[in-house]
Amino acid sequence: MAFKIVHNVDKAVRQLLGAPKDLYGEIRDQGQEKPLADATEAHRRLYAQYVADFPTAYEVGDAWWQDCVEAFVLDGYKKAEAVDLAYDKRLAGPASAPEVVWFFRTYWLSFDELNGDLPPADRVPPQTAMLAWLVEDGRKDYVRLLTCMPYWPIGLDENGNWS
C-alpha cells in the first residue's frame, strides 16, 4: 500500500466488473459471476497462479510509479503536487506501468482461454476471476492497484475474441 490513490475503490470495482457486460452481445458466453468456491478446479488453480504472481506485478508497478512521482519532485514540485501531476500524465497511475498492463492482459487472456474449453455453465467471466475474487479474498492492496485502471486493457478483434 505504498502508493497514493486518487479514486474511489468501491466505485472502481463496480465499474470494472460491469464494463465487459456492455459487450456481451459481441462475445461468446463468458459464464456467470460466481464465488471462487463454486468455480472449477482449473479456475481455482489459475486464480492461485494469478495471486502468486501478483506481488511481482505490484512491486514493479509501485517502483515504476514512485519513479514517475519522483521525476516531478526533482523538477521542484512538492510531493502532493507531484502525485497529482503524475496522475494527470498517467491516468491509471501505477497500473500504467507496461509490465502491469502486460500482467493483467496475460491473465485476462488465460482466463478467457480456459473458459473456451469449458461448457457455458462452468465458465467464469475474466473480470470476476481477476477482480471480484480478489475482493472476496480480502486482497485490498491488489484491488487498489487493479482499480487504478479506469478500464480493462483488453479489446475485441474483428471476430469478437478478446485480444
CSV table of C-alpha atoms in Angstrom, one decimal:
chain,number,residue,atom,x,y,z
A,1,MET,CA,0.0,0.0,0.0
A,2,ALA,CA,2.9,2.3,-0.8
A,3,PHE,CA,1.3,4.5,-3.5
A,4,LYS,CA,-1.5,7.1,-3.0
A,5,ILE,CA,-4.7,6.5,-5.0
A,6,VAL,CA,-7.0,9.2,-6.2
A,7,HIS,CA,-10.0,7.1,-7.0
A,8,ASN,CA,-12.9,5.5,-5.0
A,9,VAL,CA,-12.1,1.8,-4.9
A,10,ASP,CA,-15.6,0.6,-4.4
A,11,LYS,CA,-16.9,2.6,-7.4
A,12,ALA,CA,-13.9,1.5,-9.5
A,13,VAL,CA,-14.7,-2.2,-8.6
A,14,ARG,CA,-18.3,-1.8,-9.7
A,15,GLN,CA,-17.2,0.0,-13.0
A,16,LEU,CA,-14.6,-2.6,-13.9
A,17,LEU,CA,-16.8,-5.6,-13.1
A,18,GLY,CA,-19.6,-4.1,-15.2
A,19,ALA,CA,-17.6,-2.8,-18.1
A,20,PRO,CA,-17.4,-6.0,-20.2
A,21,LYS,CA,-21.1,-6.6,-19.9
A,22,ASP,CA,-21.6,-3.9,-22.4
A,23,LEU,CA,-20.1,-6.2,-25.0
A,24,TYR,CA,-21.9,-9.5,-24.2
A,25,GLY,CA,-23.7,-9.4,-27.5
A,26,GLU,CA,-20.4,-9.2,-29.2
A,27,ILE,CA,-18.5,-12.0,-27.5
A,28,ARG,CA,-19.2,-15.7,-26.7
A,29,ASP,CA,-21.0,-16.6,-23.4
A,30,GLN,CA,-18.5,-15.7,-20.7
A,31,GLY,CA,-20.4,-17.5,-18.0
A,32,GLN,CA,-21.8,-16.2,-14.8
A,33,GLU,CA,-20.3,-14.5,-11.8
A,34,LYS,CA,-19.8,-16.9,-9.0
A,35,PRO,CA,-17.7,-17.2,-5.8
A,36,LEU,CA,-14.3,-18.7,-6.0
A,37,ALA,CA,-15.5,-21.8,-4.1
A,38,ASP,CA,-18.1,-22.5,-6.8
A,39,ALA,CA,-15.5,-22.3,-9.7
A,40,THR,CA,-14.0,-25.2,-11.4
A,41,GLU,CA,-10.7,-26.6,-10.1
A,42,ALA,CA,-9.0,-25.3,-13.3
A,43,HIS,CA,-10.3,-21.7,-12.4
A,44,ARG,CA,-9.1,-22.1,-8.8
A,45,ARG,CA,-5.6,-23.2,-10.0
A,46,LEU,CA,-5.3,-20.3,-12.5
A,47,TYR,CA,-6.5,-17.9,-9.8
A,48,ALA,CA,-3.9,-19.2,-7.4
A,49,GLN,CA,-1.2,-18.7,-10.0
A,50,TYR,CA,-2.5,-15.1,-10.6
A,51,VAL,CA,-2.4,-14.3,-6.9
A,52,ALA,CA,1.1,-15.9,-6.6
A,53,ASP,CA,2.4,-13.7,-9.5
A,54,PHE,CA,0.6,-10.6,-8.3
A,55,PRO,CA,3.3,-9.5,-5.8
A,56,THR,CA,5.8,-9.1,-8.6
A,57,ALA,CA,3.4,-7.0,-10.7
A,58,TYR,CA,2.6,-4.9,-7.6
A,59,GLU,CA,6.2,-4.3,-6.8
A,60,VAL,CA,7.1,-3.4,-10.4
A,61,GLY,CA,4.1,-1.0,-10.7
A,62,ASP,CA,4.8,0.6,-7.4
A,63,ALA,CA,8.5,1.1,-8.1
A,64,TRP,CA,7.7,2.5,-11.6
A,65,TRP,CA,5.1,4.8,-10.1
A,66,GLN,CA,7.4,6.1,-7.4
A,67,ASP,CA,9.9,7.0,-10.2
A,68,CYS,CA,7.2,8.8,-12.1
A,69,VAL,CA,6.3,10.9,-9.0
A,70,GLU,CA,10.0,11.4,-8.1
A,71,ALA,CA,10.6,12.9,-11.5
A,72,PHE,CA,8.2,15.7,-10.7
A,73,VAL,CA,9.7,16.1,-7.2
A,74,LEU,CA,13.1,16.5,-8.9
A,75,ASP,CA,11.6,19.2,-11.1
A,76,GLY,CA,10.8,21.1,-7.9
A,77,TYR,CA,7.2,20.1,-7.1
A,78,LYS,CA,6.1,19.2,-3.6
A,79,LYS,CA,5.3,15.5,-3.1
A,80,ALA,CA,1.4,16.1,-3.1
A,81,GLU,CA,1.7,18.2,-6.3
A,82,ALA,CA,4.0,15.6,-7.8
A,83,VAL,CA,1.5,12.8,-7.2
A,84,ASP,CA,-1.3,14.9,-8.8
A,85,LEU,CA,0.8,15.8,-11.8
A,86,ALA,CA,1.8,12.1,-12.3
A,87,TYR,CA,-1.8,11.1,-12.2
A,88,ASP,CA,-2.6,13.9,-14.7
A,89,LYS,CA,0.0,12.4,-17.0
A,90,ARG,CA,-0.8,8.8,-16.4
A,91,LEU,CA,-4.4,8.3,-15.6
A,92,ALA,CA,-4.1,4.7,-14.4
A,93,GLY,CA,-1.2,5.6,-12.0
A,94,PRO,CA,0.9,2.6,-11.0
A,95,ALA,CA,-1.3,0.4,-13.2
A,96,SER,CA,0.0,2.3,-16.2
A,97,ALA,CA,3.4,0.5,-15.9
A,98,PRO,CA,3.8,-1.5,-19.1
A,99,GLU,CA,4.6,-4.7,-17.1
A,100,VAL,CA,1.4,-4.3,-15.1
A,101,VAL,CA,-0.7,-3.9,-18.2
A,102,TRP,CA,1.0,-7.0,-19.6
A,103,PHE,CA,0.3,-8.9,-16.4
A,104,PHE,CA,-3.4,-8.1,-16.5
A,105,ARG,CA,-3.8,-8.7,-20.2
A,106,THR,CA,-1.9,-12.1,-19.9
A,107,TYR,CA,-4.2,-13.3,-17.1
A,108,TRP,CA,-7.4,-12.0,-18.8
A,109,LEU,CA,-6.5,-14.0,-21.9
A,110,SER,CA,-5.6,-17.0,-19.9
A,111,PHE,CA,-9.0,-17.0,-18.1
A,112,ASP,CA,-10.7,-16.5,-21.5
A,113,GLU,CA,-8.8,-19.4,-23.0
A,114,LEU,CA,-9.7,-21.6,-20.1
A,115,ASN,CA,-13.4,-20.6,-20.5
A,116,GLY,CA,-13.3,-21.5,-24.2
A,117,ASP,CA,-12.5,-25.1,-23.2
A,118,LEU,CA,-15.5,-25.4,-20.8
A,119,PRO,CA,-19.3,-25.6,-21.2
A,120,PRO,CA,-21.0,-22.3,-20.6
A,121,ALA,CA,-22.2,-23.3,-17.1
A,122,ASP,CA,-18.6,-23.8,-15.9
A,123,ARG,CA,-17.3,-20.5,-17.4
A,124,VAL,CA,-16.4,-17.5,-15.2
A,125,PRO,CA,-16.0,-14.1,-16.7
A,126,PRO,CA,-12.4,-12.9,-16.6
A,127,GLN,CA,-13.3,-9.8,-14.6
A,128,THR,CA,-14.9,-11.9,-11.9
A,129,ALA,CA,-11.8,-14.2,-11.6
A,130,MET,CA,-9.4,-11.2,-11.7
A,131,LEU,CA,-11.2,-8.7,-9.5
A,132,ALA,CA,-14.3,-10.0,-7.7
A,133,TRP,CA,-12.3,-12.9,-6.3
A,134,LEU,CA,-9.6,-10.5,-5.1
A,135,VAL,CA,-12.3,-8.6,-3.3
A,136,GLU,CA,-13.8,-11.8,-1.9
A,137,ASP,CA,-10.3,-12.9,-0.9
A,138,GLY,CA,-9.6,-9.7,1.0
A,139,ARG,CA,-6.6,-8.7,-1.1
A,140,LYS,CA,-7.1,-5.0,-0.7
A,141,ASP,CA,-3.7,-3.9,-1.9
A,142,TYR,CA,-4.1,-5.9,-5.1
A,143,VAL,CA,-7.6,-4.4,-5.6
A,144,ARG,CA,-6.2,-0.9,-5.1
A,145,LEU,CA,-3.7,-1.5,-7.9
A,146,LEU,CA,-6.1,-3.0,-10.3
A,147,THR,CA,-8.8,-0.4,-9.8
A,148,CYS,CA,-6.3,2.4,-10.7
A,149,MET,CA,-7.2,1.3,-14.2
A,150,PRO,CA,-10.3,3.2,-15.5
A,151,TYR,CA,-10.8,0.4,-18.0
A,152,TRP,CA,-9.6,-3.2,-18.7
A,153,PRO,CA,-6.5,-3.1,-21.0
A,154,ILE,CA,-8.2,-5.6,-23.4
A,155,GLY,CA,-10.1,-5.3,-26.6
A,156,LEU,CA,-12.1,-7.4,-29.1
A,157,ASP,CA,-10.8,-8.4,-32.5
A,158,GLU,CA,-12.9,-8.5,-35.7
A,159,ASN,CA,-14.2,-12.0,-34.7
A,160,GLY,CA,-15.4,-11.0,-31.3
A,161,ASN,CA,-12.5,-12.6,-29.4
A,162,TRP,CA,-10.6,-10.9,-26.6
A,163,SER,CA,-7.2,-9.6,-27.9
